[in-house]
Tab-separated table of C-alpha atoms in Angstrom:
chain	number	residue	atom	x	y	z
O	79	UNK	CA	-3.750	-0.915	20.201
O	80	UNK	CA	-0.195	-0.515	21.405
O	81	UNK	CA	-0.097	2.119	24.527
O	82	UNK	CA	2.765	4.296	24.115
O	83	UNK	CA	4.401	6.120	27.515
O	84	UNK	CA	6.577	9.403	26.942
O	85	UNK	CA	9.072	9.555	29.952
O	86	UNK	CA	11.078	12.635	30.368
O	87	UNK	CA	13.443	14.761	32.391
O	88	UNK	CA	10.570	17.874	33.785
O	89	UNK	CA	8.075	18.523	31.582
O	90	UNK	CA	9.155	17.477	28.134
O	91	UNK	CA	7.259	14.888	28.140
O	92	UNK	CA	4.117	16.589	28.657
O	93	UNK	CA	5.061	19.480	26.165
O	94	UNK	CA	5.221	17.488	23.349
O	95	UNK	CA	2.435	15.386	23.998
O	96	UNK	CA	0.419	18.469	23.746
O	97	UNK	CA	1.915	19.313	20.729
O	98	UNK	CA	1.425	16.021	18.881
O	99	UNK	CA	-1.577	16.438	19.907
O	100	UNK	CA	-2.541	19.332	18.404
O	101	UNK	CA	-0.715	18.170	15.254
O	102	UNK	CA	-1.871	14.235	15.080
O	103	UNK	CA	-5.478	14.640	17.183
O	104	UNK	CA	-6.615	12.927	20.395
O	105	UNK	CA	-4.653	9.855	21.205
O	106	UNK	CA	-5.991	7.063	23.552
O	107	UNK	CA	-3.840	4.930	25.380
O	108	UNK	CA	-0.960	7.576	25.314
O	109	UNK	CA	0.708	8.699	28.583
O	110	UNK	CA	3.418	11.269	29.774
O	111	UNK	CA	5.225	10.121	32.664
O	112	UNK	CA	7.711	12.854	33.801
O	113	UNK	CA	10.928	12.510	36.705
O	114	UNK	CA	10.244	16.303	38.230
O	115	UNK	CA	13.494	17.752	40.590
O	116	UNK	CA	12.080	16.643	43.808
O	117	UNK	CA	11.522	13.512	42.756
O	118	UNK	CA	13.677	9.944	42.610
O	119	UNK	CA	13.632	6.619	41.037
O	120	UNK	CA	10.821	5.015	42.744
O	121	UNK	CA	8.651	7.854	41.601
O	122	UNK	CA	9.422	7.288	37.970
O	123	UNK	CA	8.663	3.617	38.551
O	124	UNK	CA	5.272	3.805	40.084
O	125	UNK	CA	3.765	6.848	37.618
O	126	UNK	CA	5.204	4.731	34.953
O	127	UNK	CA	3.235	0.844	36.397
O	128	UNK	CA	0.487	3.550	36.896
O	129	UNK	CA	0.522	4.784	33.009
O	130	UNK	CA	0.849	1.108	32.266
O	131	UNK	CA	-2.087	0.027	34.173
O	132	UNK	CA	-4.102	2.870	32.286
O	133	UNK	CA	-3.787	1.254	28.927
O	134	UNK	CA	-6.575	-1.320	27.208
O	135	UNK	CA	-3.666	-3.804	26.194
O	136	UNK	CA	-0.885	-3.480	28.659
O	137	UNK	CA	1.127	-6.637	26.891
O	138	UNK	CA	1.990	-4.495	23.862
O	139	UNK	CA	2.876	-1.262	25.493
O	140	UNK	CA	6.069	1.290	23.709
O	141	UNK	CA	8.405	3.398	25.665
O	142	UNK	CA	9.598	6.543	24.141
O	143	UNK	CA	12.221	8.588	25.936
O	144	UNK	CA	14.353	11.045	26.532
O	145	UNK	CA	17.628	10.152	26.878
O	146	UNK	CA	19.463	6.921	26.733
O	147	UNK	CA	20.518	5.932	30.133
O	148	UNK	CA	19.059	8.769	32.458
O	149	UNK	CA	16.419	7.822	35.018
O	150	UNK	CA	13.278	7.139	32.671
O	151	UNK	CA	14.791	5.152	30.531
O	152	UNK	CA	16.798	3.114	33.789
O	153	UNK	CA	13.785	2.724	35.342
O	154	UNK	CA	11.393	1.714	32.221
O	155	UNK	CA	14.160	-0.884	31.503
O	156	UNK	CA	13.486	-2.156	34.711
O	157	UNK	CA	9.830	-2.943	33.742
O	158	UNK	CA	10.847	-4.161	30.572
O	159	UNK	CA	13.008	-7.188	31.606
O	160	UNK	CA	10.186	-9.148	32.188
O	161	UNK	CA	8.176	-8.101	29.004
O	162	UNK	CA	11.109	-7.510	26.770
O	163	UNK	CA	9.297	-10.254	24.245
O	164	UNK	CA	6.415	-8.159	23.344
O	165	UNK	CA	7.399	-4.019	24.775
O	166	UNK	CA	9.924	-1.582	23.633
O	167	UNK	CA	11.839	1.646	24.381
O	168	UNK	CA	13.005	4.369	22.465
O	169	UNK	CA	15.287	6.531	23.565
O	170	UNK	CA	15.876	10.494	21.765
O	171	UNK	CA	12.702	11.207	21.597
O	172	UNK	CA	11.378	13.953	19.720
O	173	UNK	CA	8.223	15.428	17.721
O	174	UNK	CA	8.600	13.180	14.419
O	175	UNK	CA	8.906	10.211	16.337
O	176	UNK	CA	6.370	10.446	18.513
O	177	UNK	CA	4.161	11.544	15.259
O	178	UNK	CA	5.331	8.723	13.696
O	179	UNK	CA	4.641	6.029	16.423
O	180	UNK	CA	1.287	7.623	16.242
O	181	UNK	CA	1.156	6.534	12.641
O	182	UNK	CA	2.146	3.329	12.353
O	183	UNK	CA	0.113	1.814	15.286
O	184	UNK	CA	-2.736	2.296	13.110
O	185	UNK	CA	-1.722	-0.639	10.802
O	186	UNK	CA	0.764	-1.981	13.181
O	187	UNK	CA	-0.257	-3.747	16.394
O	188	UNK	CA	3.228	-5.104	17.701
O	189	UNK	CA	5.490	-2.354	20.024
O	190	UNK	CA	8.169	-4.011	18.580
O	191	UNK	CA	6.964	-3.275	15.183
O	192	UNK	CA	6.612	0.087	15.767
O	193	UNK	CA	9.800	0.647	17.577
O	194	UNK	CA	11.928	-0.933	14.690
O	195	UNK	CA	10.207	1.740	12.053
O	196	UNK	CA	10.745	4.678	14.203
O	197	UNK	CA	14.612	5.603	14.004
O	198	UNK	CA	14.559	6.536	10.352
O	199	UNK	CA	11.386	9.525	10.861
O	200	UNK	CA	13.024	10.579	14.069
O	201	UNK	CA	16.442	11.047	12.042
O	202	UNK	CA	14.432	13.099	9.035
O	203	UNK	CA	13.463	15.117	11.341
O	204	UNK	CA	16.632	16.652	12.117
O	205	UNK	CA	17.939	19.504	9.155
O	206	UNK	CA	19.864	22.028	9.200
O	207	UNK	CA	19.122	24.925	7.723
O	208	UNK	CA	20.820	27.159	5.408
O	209	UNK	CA	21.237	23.383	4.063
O	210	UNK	CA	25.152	23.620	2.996
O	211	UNK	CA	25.670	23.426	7.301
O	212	UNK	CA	24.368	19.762	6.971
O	213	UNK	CA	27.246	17.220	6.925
O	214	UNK	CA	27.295	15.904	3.104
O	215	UNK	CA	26.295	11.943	4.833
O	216	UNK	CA	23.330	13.320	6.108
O	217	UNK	CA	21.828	14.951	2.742
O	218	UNK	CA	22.787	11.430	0.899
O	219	UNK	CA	20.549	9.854	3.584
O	220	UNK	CA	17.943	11.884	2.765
O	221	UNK	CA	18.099	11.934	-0.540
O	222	UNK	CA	18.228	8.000	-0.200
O	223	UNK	CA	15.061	7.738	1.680
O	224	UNK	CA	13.583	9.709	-0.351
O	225	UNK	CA	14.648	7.972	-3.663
O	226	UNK	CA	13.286	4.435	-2.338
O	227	UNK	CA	9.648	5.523	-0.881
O	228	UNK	CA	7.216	3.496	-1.758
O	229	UNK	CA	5.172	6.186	-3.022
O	230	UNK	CA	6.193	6.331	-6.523
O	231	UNK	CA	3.409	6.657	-9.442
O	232	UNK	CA	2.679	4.234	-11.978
O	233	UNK	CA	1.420	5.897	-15.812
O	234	UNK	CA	-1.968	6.892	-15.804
O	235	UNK	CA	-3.913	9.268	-14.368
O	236	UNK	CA	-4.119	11.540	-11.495
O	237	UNK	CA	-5.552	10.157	-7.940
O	238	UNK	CA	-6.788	12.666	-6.445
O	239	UNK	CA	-6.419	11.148	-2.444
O	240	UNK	CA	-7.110	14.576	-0.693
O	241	UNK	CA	-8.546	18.168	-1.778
O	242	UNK	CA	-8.467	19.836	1.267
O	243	UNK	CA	-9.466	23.632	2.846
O	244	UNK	CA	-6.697	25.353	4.872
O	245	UNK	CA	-5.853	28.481	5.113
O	246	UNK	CA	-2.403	27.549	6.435
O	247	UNK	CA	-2.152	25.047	3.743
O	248	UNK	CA	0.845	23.259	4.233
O	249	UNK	CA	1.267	22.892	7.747
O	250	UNK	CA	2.199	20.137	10.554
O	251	UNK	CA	-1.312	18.671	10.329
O	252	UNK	CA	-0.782	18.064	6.815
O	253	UNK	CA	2.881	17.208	6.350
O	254	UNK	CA	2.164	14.588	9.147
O	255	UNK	CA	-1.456	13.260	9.979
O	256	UNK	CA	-2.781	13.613	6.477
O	257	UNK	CA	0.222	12.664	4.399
O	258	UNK	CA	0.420	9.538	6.579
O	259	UNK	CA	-3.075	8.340	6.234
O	260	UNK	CA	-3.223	9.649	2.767
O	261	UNK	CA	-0.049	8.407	1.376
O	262	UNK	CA	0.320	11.150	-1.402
O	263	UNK	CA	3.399	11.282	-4.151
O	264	UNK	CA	2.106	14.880	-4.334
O	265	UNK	CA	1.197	17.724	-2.844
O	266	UNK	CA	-0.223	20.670	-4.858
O	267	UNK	CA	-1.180	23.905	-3.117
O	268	UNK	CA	-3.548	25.624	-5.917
O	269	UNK	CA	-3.352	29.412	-5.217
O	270	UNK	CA	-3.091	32.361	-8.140
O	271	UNK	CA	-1.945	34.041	-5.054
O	272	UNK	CA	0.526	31.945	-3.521
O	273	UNK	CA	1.840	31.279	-6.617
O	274	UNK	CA	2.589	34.694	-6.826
O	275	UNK	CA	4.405	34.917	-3.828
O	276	UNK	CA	8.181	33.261	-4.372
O	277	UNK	CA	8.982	33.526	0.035
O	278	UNK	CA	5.828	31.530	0.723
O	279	UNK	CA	6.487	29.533	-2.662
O	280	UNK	CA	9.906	28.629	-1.040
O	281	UNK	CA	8.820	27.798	2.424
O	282	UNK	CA	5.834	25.291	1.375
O	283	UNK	CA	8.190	23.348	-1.093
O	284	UNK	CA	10.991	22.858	1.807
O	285	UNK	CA	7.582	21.630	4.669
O	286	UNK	CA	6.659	18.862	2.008
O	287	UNK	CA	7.479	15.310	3.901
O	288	UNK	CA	10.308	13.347	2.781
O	289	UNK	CA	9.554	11.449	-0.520
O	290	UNK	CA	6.312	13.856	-1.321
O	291	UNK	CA	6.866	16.387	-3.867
O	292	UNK	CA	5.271	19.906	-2.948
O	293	UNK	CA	4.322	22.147	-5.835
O	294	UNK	CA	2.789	25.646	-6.300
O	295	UNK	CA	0.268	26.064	-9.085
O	296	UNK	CA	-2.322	28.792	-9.778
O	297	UNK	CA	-5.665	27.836	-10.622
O	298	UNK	CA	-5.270	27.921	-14.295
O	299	UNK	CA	-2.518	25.743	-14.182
O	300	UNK	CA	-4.504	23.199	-12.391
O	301	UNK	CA	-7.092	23.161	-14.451
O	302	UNK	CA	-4.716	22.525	-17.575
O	303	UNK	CA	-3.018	19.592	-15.195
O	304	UNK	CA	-6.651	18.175	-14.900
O	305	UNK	CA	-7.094	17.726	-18.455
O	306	UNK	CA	-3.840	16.233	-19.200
O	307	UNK	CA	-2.121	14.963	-16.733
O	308	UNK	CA	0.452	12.666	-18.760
O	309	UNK	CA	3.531	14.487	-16.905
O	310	UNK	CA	2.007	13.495	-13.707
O	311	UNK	CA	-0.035	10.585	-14.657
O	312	UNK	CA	-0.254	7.760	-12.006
O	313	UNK	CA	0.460	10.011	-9.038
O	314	UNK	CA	-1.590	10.575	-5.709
O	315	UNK	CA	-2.253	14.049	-5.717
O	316	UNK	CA	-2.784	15.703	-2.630
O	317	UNK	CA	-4.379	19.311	-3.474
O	318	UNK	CA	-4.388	22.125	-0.706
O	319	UNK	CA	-7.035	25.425	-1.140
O	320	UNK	CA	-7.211	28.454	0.819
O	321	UNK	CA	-10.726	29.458	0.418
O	322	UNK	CA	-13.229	27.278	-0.894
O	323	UNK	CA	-14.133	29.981	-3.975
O	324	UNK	CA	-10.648	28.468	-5.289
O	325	UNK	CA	-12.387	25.764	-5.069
O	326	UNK	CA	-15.150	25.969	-6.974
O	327	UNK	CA	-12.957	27.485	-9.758
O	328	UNK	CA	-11.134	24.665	-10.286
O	329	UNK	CA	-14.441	22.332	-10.306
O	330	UNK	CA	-15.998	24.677	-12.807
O	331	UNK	CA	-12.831	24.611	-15.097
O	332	UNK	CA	-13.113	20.279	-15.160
O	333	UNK	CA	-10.871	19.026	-11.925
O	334	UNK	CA	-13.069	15.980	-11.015
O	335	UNK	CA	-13.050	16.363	-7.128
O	336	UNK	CA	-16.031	14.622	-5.387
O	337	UNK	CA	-15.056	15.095	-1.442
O	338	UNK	CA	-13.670	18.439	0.202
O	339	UNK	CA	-12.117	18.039	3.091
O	340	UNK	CA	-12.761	21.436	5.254
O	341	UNK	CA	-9.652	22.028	8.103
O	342	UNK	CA	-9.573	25.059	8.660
O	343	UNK	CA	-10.510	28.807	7.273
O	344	UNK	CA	-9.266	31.617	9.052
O	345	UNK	CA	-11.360	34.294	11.226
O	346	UNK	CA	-10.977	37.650	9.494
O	347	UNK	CA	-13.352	41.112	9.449
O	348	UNK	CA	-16.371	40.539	8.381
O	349	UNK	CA	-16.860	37.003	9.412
O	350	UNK	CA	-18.460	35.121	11.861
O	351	UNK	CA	-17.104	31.522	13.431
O	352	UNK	CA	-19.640	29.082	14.023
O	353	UNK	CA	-16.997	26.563	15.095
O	354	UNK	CA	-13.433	26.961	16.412
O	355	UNK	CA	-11.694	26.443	13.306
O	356	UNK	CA	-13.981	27.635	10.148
O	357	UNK	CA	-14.829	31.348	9.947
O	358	UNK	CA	-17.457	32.088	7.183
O	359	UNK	CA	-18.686	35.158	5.741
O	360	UNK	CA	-21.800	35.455	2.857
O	361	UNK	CA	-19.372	34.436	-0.111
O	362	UNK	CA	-18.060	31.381	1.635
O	363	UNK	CA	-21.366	30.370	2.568
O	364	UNK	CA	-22.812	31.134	-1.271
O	365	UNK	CA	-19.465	29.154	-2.750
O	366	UNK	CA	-20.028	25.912	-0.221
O	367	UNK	CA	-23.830	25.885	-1.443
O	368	UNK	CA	-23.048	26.180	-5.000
O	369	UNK	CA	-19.980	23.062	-4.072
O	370	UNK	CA	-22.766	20.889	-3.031
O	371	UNK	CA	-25.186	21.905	-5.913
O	372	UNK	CA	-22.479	20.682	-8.119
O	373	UNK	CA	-22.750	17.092	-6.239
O	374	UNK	CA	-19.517	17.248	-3.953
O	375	UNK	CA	-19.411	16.503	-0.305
O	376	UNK	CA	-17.694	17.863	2.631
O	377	UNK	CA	-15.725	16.099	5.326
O	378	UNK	CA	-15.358	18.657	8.197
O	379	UNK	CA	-11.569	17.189	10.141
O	380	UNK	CA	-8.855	19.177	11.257
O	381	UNK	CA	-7.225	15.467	11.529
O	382	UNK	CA	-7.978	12.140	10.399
O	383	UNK	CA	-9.069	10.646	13.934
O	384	UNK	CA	-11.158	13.563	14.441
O	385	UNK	CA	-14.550	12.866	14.177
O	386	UNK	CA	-16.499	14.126	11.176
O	387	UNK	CA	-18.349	17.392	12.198
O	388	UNK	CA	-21.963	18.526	9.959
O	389	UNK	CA	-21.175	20.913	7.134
O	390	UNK	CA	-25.049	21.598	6.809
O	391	UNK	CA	-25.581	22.502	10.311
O	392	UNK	CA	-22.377	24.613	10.207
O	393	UNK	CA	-23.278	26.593	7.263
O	394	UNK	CA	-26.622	26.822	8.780
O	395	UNK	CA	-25.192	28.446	12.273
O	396	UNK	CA	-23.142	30.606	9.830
O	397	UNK	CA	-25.698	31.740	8.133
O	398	UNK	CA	-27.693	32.952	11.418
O	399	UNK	CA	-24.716	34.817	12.785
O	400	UNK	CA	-24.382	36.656	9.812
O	401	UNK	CA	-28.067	37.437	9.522
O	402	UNK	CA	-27.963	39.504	13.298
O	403	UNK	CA	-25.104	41.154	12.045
O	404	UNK	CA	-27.109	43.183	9.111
């Protein structure tokens, strides 16, 4: 696996590789080096042979920093002379492209790989927003990467890739980690209640990754997509619940899921939380018994590289907590 080193000015660095953490999961072989104010040159250069040193394979190893030509990119160029035929640097770092790197050293085991497919996600990633402030070359990019993805349907039916549980819905975790691995041409939050709701409608359409399409559709809807999906047939259909009675609606109406992916479900009165992201009370715990009556399976992740956590054991500590409570 490539090693990747973020190098910063302070604590940049650090910050955001806590926050593709919490976006992308647990990365190994992933370091932030950071040049603090009392510190020079030299310091760079030894935490950054020290991050090196770290890594399983240190002849494939990724630079991504700050800013061309300050003091972690000077000094990690230094390193690089003598390994310029197998590492790379980055420089402008920010969230997507770190994300991103994540991403593609899954299927991509060359730095320089990697490095060559990052500049495009790390320029997405910068919008303006109300969108008329955006200079007009900028929007045709967009619109450009977005019109040659390679995730365009063929005719036939719907693939379902992903039904997921989230009571954000569409979120970082999603737009990112899941739409990465999962490689959707579609997301569809099912909701009779956020399809109600035109603000949220709004903001979930404009998170949707570039070359996904995000749509809002209540339950019924859904159904009636299931059964004839000729206006969407041949595309990979990402659906996003709140709850997992919405669910079991939509299996009961015909939607031919057969794995739910449970995120996350929001702590709220009258529920107990068995684990640090799923909050249950009775109904949920009735709804997920009557999912797996009906044959489907769950696959407890936040994020893909998480490992996969016992629904059974769960819904059994669940069902305890809620027991002392009567």
């Amino acid at each position: 696996m490539v090693g990747i080193i973020l190098a910063s000015h302070g604590e940049f660095a650090k910050g955001i590789l806590q926050s593709s953490t919490m976006i992308f999961g647990e990365q190994k072989n992933v370091q932030a080096v950071m040049l603090m104010p009392s510190e020079g040159p030299d310091d760079v250069k030894a935490k950054l042979k020290n991050a090196i040193a770290s890594f399983d394979n240190q002849d494939e190893v990724l630079f991504l920093v700050d800013l061309w030509g300050g003091t972690p990119f000077n000094q990690a160029s230094s390193l690089f002379e003598e390994h310029k035929d197998k590492w790379a640097i980055v420089a402008g770092m920010n969230l997507p492209m770190v994300i991103e790197a994540y991403a593609l050293r899954m299927s991509m085991e060359s730095a320089h790989e990697i490095a060559s497919n990052l500049l495009q996600a790390a320029k997405e990633g910068v919008k303006v927003k109300p969108e008329e402030l955006e200079p007009e070359d900028a929007g045709k990019t967009l619109e450009a990467s977005a019109g040659n993805s390679n995730n365009v349907g063929r005719p036939g039916s719907f693939e379902y890739v992903l039904a997921r549980i989230d009571s954000r819905l569409l979120h970082g975790q999603v737009a990112t980690a899941w739409s990465k691995t999962m490689n959707p041409t579609r997301i569809i939050v099912v909701s009779d209640e956020v399809a109600k709701d035109e603000l949220r409608k709004n903001l979930i359409t404009q998170a949707s990754p570039v070359g996904v399409k995000a749509h809002v559709v209540p339950i019924s809807q859904m159904i009636k997509l299931a059964k004839d999906d000729k206006h969407f047939g041949g595309q990979r259909a990402m659906l996003l619940f709140e709850n997992p009675e919405d669910v079991l609606r939509v299996v009961e109406g015909g939607v031919p899921l057969k794995t739910i992916n449970v995120g996350s479900m929001a702590h709220s009165i009258g529920k107990v939380q068995p684990s640090k992201v799923l909050a249950f009370n009775q109904e949920d715990i009735d709804t997920f018994k009557k999912l797996k009556e009906a044959g489907l399976t769950f696959d407890v992740r936040k994020v893909p590289n998480d490992s996969k956590a016992n629904m059974d054991e769960i819904l059994r500590k669940a069902q305890e907590e809620l027991n002392k409570l009567k």
